[in-house]
Coordinates of C-alpha atoms in Angstrom, one line a residue:
X9 CA 56.7 -53.6 49.3
X10 CA 55.1 -56.6 51.0
X11 CA 56.7 -58.7 53.8
X12 CA 57.0 -61.6 51.3
X13 CA 59.0 -59.3 48.9
X14 CA 61.3 -58.3 51.8
X15 CA 62.0 -62.0 52.3
X16 CA 62.7 -62.6 48.7
X17 CA 65.1 -59.7 48.5
X18 CA 67.4 -61.1 51.3
X19 CA 70.9 -62.4 50.6
X20 CA 72.0 -66.0 50.9
X21 CA 74.3 -65.1 53.9
X22 CA 74.2 -66.0 57.5
X23 CA 72.7 -63.4 59.8
X24 CA 69.9 -62.1 61.9
X25 CA 66.4 -61.0 60.8
X26 CA 64.1 -58.6 62.6
X27 CA 60.4 -58.8 61.8
X28 CA 58.6 -55.5 62.5
X29 CA 54.9 -54.5 62.6
X30 CA 53.2 -51.5 61.0
X31 CA 54.4 -49.3 64.0
X32 CA 58.1 -50.3 63.3
X33 CA 58.1 -52.3 66.5
X34 CA 60.3 -55.4 66.5
X35 CA 58.0 -58.4 67.1
X36 CA 60.3 -61.3 66.3
X37 CA 64.1 -61.8 66.0
X38 CA 65.7 -64.9 64.5
X39 CA 69.0 -66.2 63.3
X40 CA 69.7 -68.1 60.1
X41 CA 72.5 -69.9 58.3
X42 CA 70.9 -68.6 55.0
X43 CA 68.8 -65.5 55.5
X44 CA 66.8 -65.8 52.3
X45 CA 66.0 -69.5 52.6
X46 CA 65.0 -69.2 56.3
X47 CA 62.8 -66.1 56.0
X48 CA 61.1 -67.1 52.8
X49 CA 60.1 -70.4 54.5
X50 CA 57.7 -68.3 56.7
X51 CA 55.6 -67.6 53.6
X52 CA 55.2 -71.2 52.3
X53 CA 51.6 -72.3 51.8
X54 CA 51.8 -75.3 54.2
X55 CA 53.0 -73.2 57.2
X56 CA 51.5 -74.0 60.6
X57 CA 49.0 -71.8 62.4
X58 CA 51.6 -70.2 64.6
X59 CA 53.7 -69.1 61.6
X60 CA 50.6 -67.9 59.8
X61 CA 49.6 -65.7 62.7
X62 CA 53.1 -64.3 62.9
X63 CA 53.1 -63.6 59.2
X64 CA 49.8 -61.7 59.4
X65 CA 51.4 -59.2 61.8
X66 CA 54.6 -58.5 59.8
X67 CA 54.8 -55.2 57.9
X68 CA 58.5 -55.3 57.0
X69 CA 61.7 -57.2 57.7
X70 CA 65.2 -55.9 58.4
X71 CA 68.3 -58.0 58.5
X72 CA 72.0 -57.9 59.6
X73 CA 74.6 -60.0 57.8
X74 CA 77.1 -61.8 60.0
X75 CA 80.3 -63.8 59.2
X76 CA 78.9 -67.1 60.2
X77 CA 76.0 -68.8 62.1
X78 CA 77.9 -68.6 65.4
X79 CA 78.1 -64.8 65.1
X80 CA 74.4 -64.7 64.2
X81 CA 73.7 -66.6 67.5
X82 CA 75.6 -64.0 69.6
X83 CA 73.8 -61.1 67.8
X84 CA 70.4 -62.7 68.0
X85 CA 70.8 -63.2 71.8
X86 CA 71.8 -59.5 72.2
X87 CA 69.0 -58.2 70.1
X88 CA 66.4 -60.3 72.0
X89 CA 67.7 -58.7 75.2
X90 CA 67.6 -55.3 73.6
X91 CA 64.1 -55.4 72.1
X92 CA 62.3 -58.0 74.1
X93 CA 60.2 -59.0 71.0
X94 CA 56.6 -60.1 71.9
X95 CA 56.8 -63.3 69.9
X96 CA 60.2 -64.6 71.0
X97 CA 60.4 -66.7 74.1
X98 CA 61.4 -64.4 77.0
X99 CA 62.6 -65.3 80.5
X100 CA 61.4 -62.5 82.6
X101 CA 62.3 -64.0 85.9
X102 CA 65.5 -65.6 87.2
X103 CA 66.4 -69.2 88.0
X104 CA 63.6 -71.1 89.7
X105 CA 66.1 -72.8 92.1
X106 CA 67.5 -70.6 94.9
X107 CA 70.9 -71.2 96.4
X108 CA 72.7 -70.3 99.7
X109 CA 75.5 -67.8 99.3
X110 CA 78.5 -67.3 101.6
X111 CA 79.9 -63.9 100.7
X112 CA 83.5 -63.2 100.0
X113 CA 84.2 -60.7 102.8
X114 CA 86.4 -60.5 105.9
X115 CA 83.3 -61.4 108.0
X116 CA 81.1 -63.3 105.5
X117 CA 77.3 -63.2 105.5
X118 CA 75.1 -66.1 104.6
X119 CA 71.8 -65.6 102.8
X120 CA 69.6 -67.1 100.1
X121 CA 69.6 -65.8 96.6
X122 CA 68.7 -66.7 93.0
X123 CA 71.5 -64.7 91.5
X124 CA 75.0 -66.2 91.1
X125 CA 77.8 -63.7 90.6
X126 CA 81.5 -64.4 90.0
X127 CA 82.7 -62.4 93.0
X128 CA 84.6 -65.1 94.9
X129 CA 81.6 -66.0 97.0
X130 CA 80.6 -69.6 97.6
X131 CA 77.3 -71.1 96.6
X132 CA 75.4 -74.2 97.8
X133 CA 72.3 -75.7 96.3
X134 CA 70.3 -75.4 94.3
X135 CA 67.3 -76.1 96.5
X136 CA 64.1 -77.2 94.8
X137 CA 61.9 -77.0 97.9
X138 CA 61.5 -73.6 99.6
X139 CA 60.7 -75.4 102.9
X140 CA 64.0 -77.3 102.8
X141 CA 66.0 -74.1 102.1
X142 CA 64.2 -72.2 104.9
X143 CA 65.0 -75.0 107.3
X144 CA 68.7 -74.9 106.5
X145 CA 68.8 -71.1 106.8
X146 CA 66.9 -71.2 110.1
X147 CA 69.3 -73.8 111.5
X148 CA 72.3 -71.8 110.5
X149 CA 71.0 -68.6 112.0
X150 CA 70.1 -70.4 115.3
X151 CA 73.4 -72.3 115.5
X152 CA 75.9 -69.6 114.5
X153 CA 76.1 -66.0 115.6
X154 CA 76.9 -64.7 112.1
X155 CA 76.3 -61.0 111.1
X156 CA 73.1 -60.1 109.4
X157 CA 73.7 -56.5 108.6
X158 CA 74.9 -55.3 105.1
X159 CA 76.5 -52.0 105.8
X160 CA 80.2 -51.2 106.2
X161 CA 81.6 -52.7 109.5
X162 CA 84.0 -49.8 110.2
X163 CA 81.2 -47.2 110.6
X164 CA 79.4 -49.1 113.4
X165 CA 79.5 -47.7 116.9
X166 CA 76.9 -49.8 118.8
X167 CA 75.9 -53.4 118.5
X168 CA 72.5 -54.1 117.1
X169 CA 69.6 -55.9 118.7
X170 CA 70.8 -59.3 117.2
X171 CA 73.9 -59.1 119.4
X172 CA 72.0 -58.5 122.5
X173 CA 69.7 -61.5 121.9
X174 CA 72.6 -63.8 121.1
X175 CA 72.0 -64.0 117.3
X176 CA 75.1 -62.1 116.2
X177 CA 78.7 -62.0 117.3
X178 CA 79.0 -58.3 116.5
X179 CA 82.1 -58.2 114.3
X180 CA 81.0 -54.7 113.4
X181 CA 82.3 -53.3 116.8
X182 CA 85.2 -55.8 117.2
X183 CA 83.5 -58.3 119.5
X184 CA 85.0 -61.2 117.6
X185 CA 88.2 -61.8 115.7
X186 CA 88.4 -62.9 112.0
X187 CA 90.0 -66.2 113.1
X188 CA 87.1 -67.0 115.5
X189 CA 84.5 -65.9 113.1
X190 CA 86.2 -68.0 110.4
X191 CA 85.6 -71.1 112.5
X192 CA 81.9 -70.5 112.4
X193 CA 82.0 -70.1 108.6
X194 CA 84.0 -73.4 108.3
X195 CA 81.3 -75.3 110.3
X196 CA 78.6 -73.8 108.0
X197 CA 80.6 -74.9 104.9
X198 CA 80.9 -78.4 106.4
X199 CA 77.2 -78.6 107.1
X200 CA 76.2 -77.3 103.6
X201 CA 78.7 -79.7 102.0
X202 CA 76.9 -82.6 103.7
X203 CA 79.1 -83.1 106.8
X204 CA 76.5 -82.8 109.5
X205 CA 78.4 -84.8 112.1
X206 CA 80.6 -82.0 113.6
X207 CA 77.6 -79.7 114.0
X208 CA 75.5 -82.5 115.6
X209 CA 78.3 -83.3 118.0
X210 CA 78.7 -79.6 118.9
X211 CA 75.0 -79.1 119.5
X212 CA 74.8 -82.3 121.6
X213 CA 77.6 -81.0 123.8
X214 CA 76.0 -77.6 124.2
X215 CA 72.7 -79.2 125.1
X216 CA 74.3 -81.4 127.8
X217 CA 76.3 -78.5 129.1
X218 CA 73.2 -76.3 129.4
X219 CA 71.3 -79.0 131.2
X220 CA 74.2 -79.5 133.6
X221 CA 74.0 -75.7 134.4
X222 CA 70.2 -76.0 134.8
X223 CA 69.7 -73.6 131.8
X224 CA 66.7 -75.5 130.6
X225 CA 65.6 -72.8 128.2
X226 CA 68.9 -73.1 126.3
X227 CA 68.9 -76.9 126.5
X228 CA 65.4 -77.1 125.0
X229 CA 66.4 -74.8 122.2
X230 CA 69.5 -76.9 121.5
X231 CA 67.4 -80.1 121.6
X232 CA 65.0 -78.6 119.0
X233 CA 68.0 -77.7 116.8
X234 CA 69.5 -81.2 117.2
X235 CA 66.2 -82.9 116.2
X236 CA 66.0 -80.7 113.1
X237 CA 69.6 -81.4 112.3
X238 CA 69.1 -85.2 112.4
X239 CA 66.0 -84.9 110.3
X240 CA 67.9 -82.9 107.7
X241 CA 70.8 -85.3 107.8
X242 CA 68.4 -88.2 106.9
X243 CA 67.0 -86.4 103.8
X244 CA 69.9 -84.1 102.7
X245 CA 70.5 -84.2 99.0
X246 CA 72.3 -80.9 98.6
X247 CA 75.2 -80.8 96.1
X248 CA 78.0 -78.3 95.8
X249 CA 77.1 -76.0 92.9
X250 CA 80.5 -76.8 91.2
X251 CA 79.5 -80.5 90.9
X252 CA 80.8 -81.7 87.5
X253 CA 78.7 -84.9 87.4
X254 CA 75.5 -83.1 86.5
X255 CA 72.8 -83.2 83.9
X256 CA 69.6 -81.3 83.0
X257 CA 66.5 -82.5 81.1
X258 CA 64.8 -79.8 79.1
X259 CA 61.4 -80.4 77.3
X260 CA 59.2 -77.9 75.5
X261 CA 55.5 -78.2 74.8
X262 CA 53.6 -75.7 72.6
X263 CA 49.9 -75.4 71.9
X264 CA 49.2 -72.6 69.5
X265 CA 51.2 -69.6 71.0
X266 CA 51.2 -71.0 74.5
X267 CA 54.7 -72.4 75.5
X268 CA 55.9 -74.2 78.6
X269 CA 59.4 -75.5 79.1
X270 CA 60.0 -78.1 81.8
X271 CA 63.4 -78.6 83.4
X272 CA 64.5 -81.4 85.6
X273 CA 68.0 -81.0 87.3
X274 CA 70.1 -83.9 88.5
X275 CA 73.4 -83.5 90.5
X276 CA 75.5 -86.6 91.4
X277 CA 72.6 -88.8 90.3
X278 CA 70.0 -87.2 92.5
X279 CA 67.0 -85.2 91.3
X280 CA 67.5 -81.9 93.1
X281 CA 64.6 -80.0 91.5
X282 CA 62.3 -79.3 88.7
X283 CA 60.7 -76.1 87.3
X284 CA 58.3 -74.9 84.7
X285 CA 58.7 -71.8 82.6
X286 CA 55.7 -70.3 80.8
X287 CA 55.8 -68.0 77.9
X288 CA 54.1 -67.1 74.6
X289 CA 55.9 -67.6 71.4
X290 CA 55.2 -68.0 67.7
X291 CA 58.4 -69.7 66.8
X292 CA 58.6 -73.4 66.2
X293 CA 59.6 -75.8 69.0
X294 CA 63.2 -76.3 67.9
X295 CA 64.2 -72.6 67.6
X296 CA 62.2 -71.7 70.7
X297 CA 63.9 -74.4 72.7
X298 CA 67.3 -73.3 71.4
X299 CA 66.7 -69.7 72.4
X300 CA 65.4 -70.7 75.8
X301 CA 68.5 -72.7 76.6
X302 CA 70.8 -69.8 75.6
X303 CA 68.8 -67.5 77.9
X304 CA 68.4 -69.9 80.8
X305 CA 72.1 -70.6 81.1
X306 CA 73.1 -67.0 80.4
X307 CA 75.2 -66.6 83.6
X308 CA 77.3 -69.7 82.8
X309 CA 77.5 -70.7 86.4
X310 CA 74.8 -73.3 86.6
X311 CA 75.7 -75.2 83.4
X312 CA 75.6 -79.0 83.8
X313 CA 77.9 -81.4 82.0
X314 CA 75.0 -82.8 79.9
X315 CA 71.7 -81.3 78.6
X316 CA 69.1 -83.7 77.3
X317 CA 66.5 -82.0 75.1
X318 CA 63.1 -83.0 73.7
X319 CA 63.5 -81.6 70.1
X320 CA 66.2 -81.4 67.5
X321 CA 68.4 -78.3 67.9
X322 CA 71.8 -77.4 66.6
X323 CA 73.8 -79.2 69.3
X324 CA 77.2 -78.4 67.9
X325 CA 76.5 -74.7 67.7
X326 CA 75.2 -74.4 71.3
X327 CA 78.0 -76.5 72.6
X328 CA 80.5 -74.2 70.9
X329 CA 78.7 -71.2 72.4
X330 CA 78.9 -72.5 76.0
X331 CA 82.5 -73.6 75.6
X332 CA 83.8 -70.3 74.1
X333 CA 81.8 -68.0 76.3
X334 CA 82.0 -69.8 79.6
X335 CA 84.9 -72.3 79.2
X336 CA 82.5 -75.0 80.0
X337 CA 82.2 -78.2 78.0
X338 CA 78.5 -79.2 77.7
X339 CA 77.1 -82.2 75.7
X340 CA 73.6 -81.6 74.2
X341 CA 71.7 -84.7 73.2
X342 CA 68.3 -86.2 72.3
X343 CA 68.0 -89.5 74.1
X344 CA 66.3 -92.2 72.0
X345 CA 66.0 -94.9 74.7
X346 CA 67.3 -95.9 78.1
X347 CA 67.0 -94.1 81.4
X348 CA 67.7 -90.6 80.0
X349 CA 64.8 -91.1 77.5
X350 CA 62.5 -92.1 80.3
X351 CA 63.5 -89.1 82.5
X352 CA 63.0 -86.7 79.6
X353 CA 59.5 -88.2 79.0
X354 CA 58.6 -87.2 82.6
X355 CA 59.8 -83.6 81.8
X356 CA 57.7 -83.7 78.6
X357 CA 54.7 -84.8 80.6
X358 CA 55.1 -82.0 83.1
X359 CA 55.3 -79.5 80.3
X360 CA 52.3 -81.0 78.5
X361 CA 50.1 -80.9 81.6
X362 CA 51.0 -77.3 82.3
X363 CA 50.0 -76.2 78.8
X364 CA 46.7 -78.0 79.1
X365 CA 46.1 -76.3 82.4
X366 CA 46.7 -73.0 80.8
X367 CA 44.4 -73.8 78.0
X368 CA 41.6 -74.7 80.5
X369 CA 42.1 -71.3 82.1
X370 CA 41.3 -69.6 78.8
X371 CA 37.8 -68.3 78.2
X372 CA 36.8 -69.7 74.8
X373 CA 33.2 -68.4 74.7
X374 CA 34.0 -65.8 72.0
X375 CA 35.7 -68.4 69.9
X376 CA 32.7 -70.8 70.2
X377 CA 30.3 -68.0 69.3
X378 CA 32.4 -67.4 66.2
X379 CA 32.2 -71.1 65.3
X380 CA 28.5 -71.1 65.8
X381 CA 28.1 -68.2 63.4
X382 CA 30.5 -69.5 60.7
X383 CA 29.1 -73.0 60.7
X384 CA 25.4 -71.9 60.9
X385 CA 24.7 -73.8 64.1
X386 CA 21.8 -73.3 66.4
X387 CA 23.7 -73.7 69.6
X388 CA 27.2 -73.1 70.8
X389 CA 29.5 -76.1 70.1
X390 CA 30.5 -76.7 73.7
X391 CA 31.1 -80.4 73.1
X392 CA 33.5 -81.0 70.2
X393 CA 35.0 -84.3 69.2
X394 CA 37.7 -84.9 66.7
X395 CA 39.1 -87.9 64.8
X396 CA 42.5 -88.5 63.3
X397 CA 44.2 -91.6 61.8
X398 CA 47.8 -92.6 62.3
X399 CA 49.7 -95.5 60.7
X400 CA 53.1 -96.7 59.7
X401 CA 53.2 -98.3 56.2
X402 CA 49.8 -99.9 56.9
X403 CA 51.0 -101.3 60.2
X404 CA 49.7 -100.2 63.7
X405 CA 46.8 -98.2 62.2
X406 CA 45.0 -96.4 65.0
X407 CA 42.3 -93.8 65.2
X408 CA 42.4 -91.2 68.0
X409 CA 39.2 -89.6 69.4
X410 CA 39.7 -86.5 71.5
X411 CA 37.0 -84.4 73.3
X412 CA 36.9 -80.7 74.0
X413 CA 34.6 -79.2 76.5
X414 CA 34.0 -75.4 76.3
X415 CA 36.9 -75.1 73.9
X416 CA 39.4 -77.0 76.1
X417 CA 40.7 -80.6 76.2
X418 CA 38.9 -83.1 78.3
X419 CA 41.6 -85.8 78.5
X420 CA 39.7 -88.2 80.6
X421 CA 37.3 -88.7 77.7
X422 CA 40.0 -89.4 75.1
X423 CA 39.8 -92.8 73.3
X424 CA 41.8 -94.7 70.8
X425 CA 40.8 -97.4 68.4
X426 CA 43.0 -100.1 66.9
X427 CA 41.7 -100.4 63.4
X428 CA 40.8 -104.1 62.7
X429 CA 39.2 -104.1 59.3
X430 CA 42.1 -103.2 57.0
X431 CA 44.3 -106.3 57.2
X432 CA 47.4 -104.4 56.3
X433 CA 45.9 -102.0 53.8
X434 CA 46.2 -98.3 53.9
X435 CA 42.7 -96.8 53.7
X436 CA 42.0 -93.6 55.7
X437 CA 38.3 -93.6 54.6
X438 CA 37.6 -97.1 55.8
X439 CA 39.5 -96.3 59.1
X440 CA 37.3 -93.3 59.6
X441 CA 34.2 -95.4 59.0
X442 CA 35.2 -98.1 61.5
X443 CA 36.2 -95.7 64.2
X444 CA 33.2 -93.4 63.9
X445 CA 30.8 -96.4 63.8
X446 CA 32.4 -97.9 66.9
X447 CA 32.2 -94.6 68.8
X448 CA 28.7 -93.5 68.0
X449 CA 27.0 -96.8 68.0
X450 CA 28.3 -97.2 71.5
X451 CA 27.1 -93.7 72.6
X452 CA 23.7 -94.6 71.2
X453 CA 23.6 -97.9 73.0
X454 CA 24.5 -96.2 76.3
X455 CA 22.1 -93.3 75.7
X456 CA 25.1 -91.0 76.2
X457 CA 25.5 -87.4 75.2
X458 CA 26.3 -86.8 71.5
X459 CA 28.8 -84.1 70.5
X460 CA 27.6 -80.7 69.1
X461 CA 30.3 -80.7 66.6
X462 CA 32.5 -83.4 65.0
X463 CA 35.8 -82.3 63.4
X464 CA 37.5 -84.6 61.0
X465 CA 41.2 -84.2 60.2
X466 CA 41.0 -84.4 56.4
X467 CA 39.1 -83.3 53.3
X468 CA 35.9 -84.3 51.5
X469 CA 36.6 -88.0 51.4
X470 CA 37.1 -88.4 55.1
X471 CA 34.2 -86.1 56.0
X472 CA 31.7 -87.9 53.7
X473 CA 32.9 -91.3 55.0
X474 CA 31.9 -90.3 58.5
X475 CA 28.6 -88.7 57.5
X476 CA 27.7 -92.0 55.8
X477 CA 28.1 -93.8 59.1
X478 CA 26.1 -91.1 61.0
X479 CA 23.3 -91.5 58.4
X480 CA 23.3 -95.2 58.9
X481 CA 23.0 -94.7 62.6
X482 CA 20.2 -92.2 62.1
X483 CA 22.0 -89.3 63.8
X484 CA 23.4 -87.3 60.9
X485 CA 21.0 -84.4 61.7
X486 CA 22.0 -84.3 65.4
X487 CA 25.8 -83.8 64.9
X488 CA 27.4 -81.0 62.9
X489 CA 30.4 -82.4 60.9
X490 CA 33.2 -80.3 59.5
X491 CA 36.6 -81.3 58.1
X492 CA 39.9 -79.3 58.5
X493 CA 42.2 -79.6 55.5
X494 CA 45.8 -78.8 56.7
X495 CA 47.3 -77.2 53.6
X496 CA 45.3 -74.0 53.7
X497 CA 43.4 -74.7 57.0
X498 CA 40.1 -74.9 55.0
X499 CA 36.9 -75.8 56.8
X500 CA 35.4 -78.6 54.6
X501 CA 31.7 -79.3 54.9
X502 CA 30.1 -82.6 53.8
X503 CA 28.4 -83.1 50.4
X504 CA 28.8 -80.4 47.8
X505 CA 29.2 -77.5 50.1
X506 CA 32.1 -75.1 49.4
X507 CA 35.1 -74.9 51.7
X508 CA 35.3 -72.0 54.2
X509 CA 38.6 -70.1 54.5
X510 CA 39.0 -68.0 57.6
X511 CA 41.9 -65.7 58.6
X512 CA 44.5 -67.5 60.7
X513 CA 43.9 -65.0 63.5
X514 CA 40.2 -66.1 63.7
X515 CA 39.4 -67.4 67.2
X516 CA 37.0 -70.1 66.0
X517 CA 39.6 -71.5 63.6
X518 CA 42.1 -71.4 66.5
X519 CA 39.9 -73.8 68.5
X520 CA 39.5 -76.2 65.6
X521 CA 43.2 -76.2 64.9
X522 CA 43.8 -77.0 68.6
X523 CA 41.4 -79.9 68.3
X524 CA 43.1 -81.2 65.1
X525 CA 46.6 -80.8 66.7
X526 CA 45.6 -82.6 69.8
X527 CA 44.0 -85.4 67.7
X528 CA 47.3 -85.8 65.8
X529 CA 49.4 -85.8 69.0
X530 CA 47.2 -88.4 70.7
X531 CA 47.1 -90.7 67.6
X532 CA 50.8 -90.5 67.0
X533 CA 51.7 -91.1 70.6
X534 CA 49.6 -94.2 70.7
X535 CA 51.0 -95.4 67.4
X536 CA 54.5 -94.9 68.9
X537 CA 53.6 -96.8 72.1
X538 CA 52.5 -99.8 69.9
X539 CA 55.8 -99.7 68.1
X540 CA 57.6 -99.3 71.4
X541 CA 55.8 -102.3 72.8
X542 CA 57.0 -104.5 69.9
X543 CA 60.5 -103.1 70.3
X544 CA 60.3 -104.0 74.0
X545 CA 59.4 -107.6 73.1
X546 CA 62.6 -107.8 71.0
X547 CA 64.6 -106.3 73.8
X548 CA 63.3 -108.7 76.4
X549 CA 63.9 -111.7 74.1
X550 CA 67.5 -110.7 73.6
X551 CA 68.2 -111.2 77.4
X552 CA 69.6 -114.5 78.4
X553 CA 66.9 -116.7 80.0
X554 CA 64.0 -114.8 78.3
X555 CA 62.3 -116.5 75.4
X556 CA 59.2 -115.4 73.4
X557 CA 56.7 -116.8 75.9
X558 CA 58.4 -115.3 79.0
X559 CA 58.7 -111.9 77.2
X560 CA 55.0 -111.9 76.2
X561 CA 54.0 -112.8 79.8
X562 CA 56.1 -110.0 81.3
X563 CA 54.7 -107.4 78.8
X564 CA 51.2 -108.6 79.2
X565 CA 51.5 -108.2 83.0
X566 CA 53.3 -104.9 83.2
X567 CA 52.6 -103.3 79.8
X568 CA 55.7 -101.1 79.5
X569 CA 59.4 -100.8 80.2
X570 CA 58.7 -97.9 82.6
X571 CA 56.4 -100.2 84.7
X572 CA 59.0 -102.9 84.8
X573 CA 61.7 -100.5 85.9
X574 CA 59.6 -99.4 88.8
X575 CA 60.0 -102.8 90.3
X576 CA 62.8 -104.4 92.3
X577 CA 64.3 -107.6 91.0
X578 CA 62.5 -109.6 93.7
X579 CA 59.1 -108.0 92.8
X580 CA 59.7 -108.7 89.1
X581 CA 60.7 -112.3 89.8
X582 CA 57.7 -113.0 91.9
X583 CA 55.1 -111.1 89.8
X584 CA 56.2 -112.6 86.5
X585 CA 57.2 -116.0 87.9
X586 CA 60.7 -115.9 86.5
X587 CA 64.1 -116.8 88.2
X588 CA 65.6 -114.0 90.3
X589 CA 68.8 -113.9 88.3
X590 CA 66.8 -113.5 85.1
X591 CA 64.9 -110.6 86.7
X592 CA 68.2 -109.0 87.7
X593 CA 69.5 -109.3 84.1
X594 CA 66.3 -107.7 82.8
X595 CA 66.6 -104.6 85.1
X596 CA 70.3 -104.3 84.3
X597 CA 69.6 -104.4 80.6
X598 CA 66.7 -102.0 80.6
X599 CA 68.7 -99.5 82.7
X600 CA 71.3 -99.0 80.0

């Protein structure tokens, strides 16, 4: 019985499916509202490369029926924890942001941790910068003689070294009462809650008193603590962990099986940290992001009020999960514009750059050698260029050119071409001709390096259109041209040559698919920016005091809404030569 047959035999019920390899190892776990419909979708002919690679590794599929999709979510999460499937996203380490913990004990300890437990302890943070956290801990240890030992207090007979050097008040042998010790803890809580004034006043008095007694060593130490305290006070952005006015921005970026999730955390309007999580997964972006969020907030203590995400996920289901399991109401949304959209774009950019960095760290020599053999080339295709066309109903037609060096993206060499010859028509062949002519006539004129391999996103028509241009320029014999047809990931040669079909696990094919996907991403993003620019014109024109000419002038000078928002009202007024009140209205409008 083939894996496809297992999929076809499944019921139309909600549940969880477990994909297994030939050794009966669970390699992927997923949930579904309709098991049959979801699992058979893995075997459709137009599946992407990640899905195709996963399917090639499946030997058989088990399933468990549940009463509804919510029960499937709970079961899926438990099974992922149990089996740790290789192709699910897995969080192997804890939260990236450490916190400061004040233990729930008669004589509390204070230390840093990444684990939050509901044991009555108090937590402060999170702290995005290790240096900042260490500075806080150092100040607390120098300023307050709190116990550092972890054992039972009743069994102690002699004070430790910390007591003798003045770093501990020795509650373990009864040298301090709970009441006096509690005063130290209250001062620590005040400091960590943002009230530095009492500690600063106390330290100043101790410094003056030490100087009066000619204890210059103590006075110097208190002076250093006071200087550090004032520095922290100026930059302190710590929030109590129970802060309700909170939001997280979570973006996912996937290139083939490489996955990076970027998180930016805001508390009371302040960015308190950001983190990247790396993994390998063969799921799609939406289901991988969904699974990540469930795992990331598994303890329930660090849940924000709002989570803004980069991809469509089942928001209602995940909101129900958090509410019923942690009694915490969370709103999950995809922002389409405004400040939340702009912050999420920063998270997306962080994730994208990280994936690209990981790609560059990969040794692609075996893949390039495979391409050389398959395509019958004389040398390794170390310099690959790719073209793709993007348009919206004939409008904003653009071609993207991307460059790979040694199998990895070289973003500084990316180019885009606004297609000028179509006059509103939809013609991918002509678009390819124009873009390739502009690119390679320029390289020839500049005597610049030509690519070893040129990959076209498309079939025979697009490939032959580009070859015509290369022949016209007299360089058709110097550049190998191949097309990549998406439906079956066929390699399409020019002329009458037959298509080449490689297994989806082929390393050479993986490189070409990475080129094609990057072409598509770059073309689509530029297309969207052009549409966004037109939308920005309309938005500016809707503001009182801004007509068409003023709007065009502002956009011509600053280029994007993001650039405008980086300015103060005074800078915008002066730079765009518009009244200050109009500049204030623009910034107010764009911020909402």
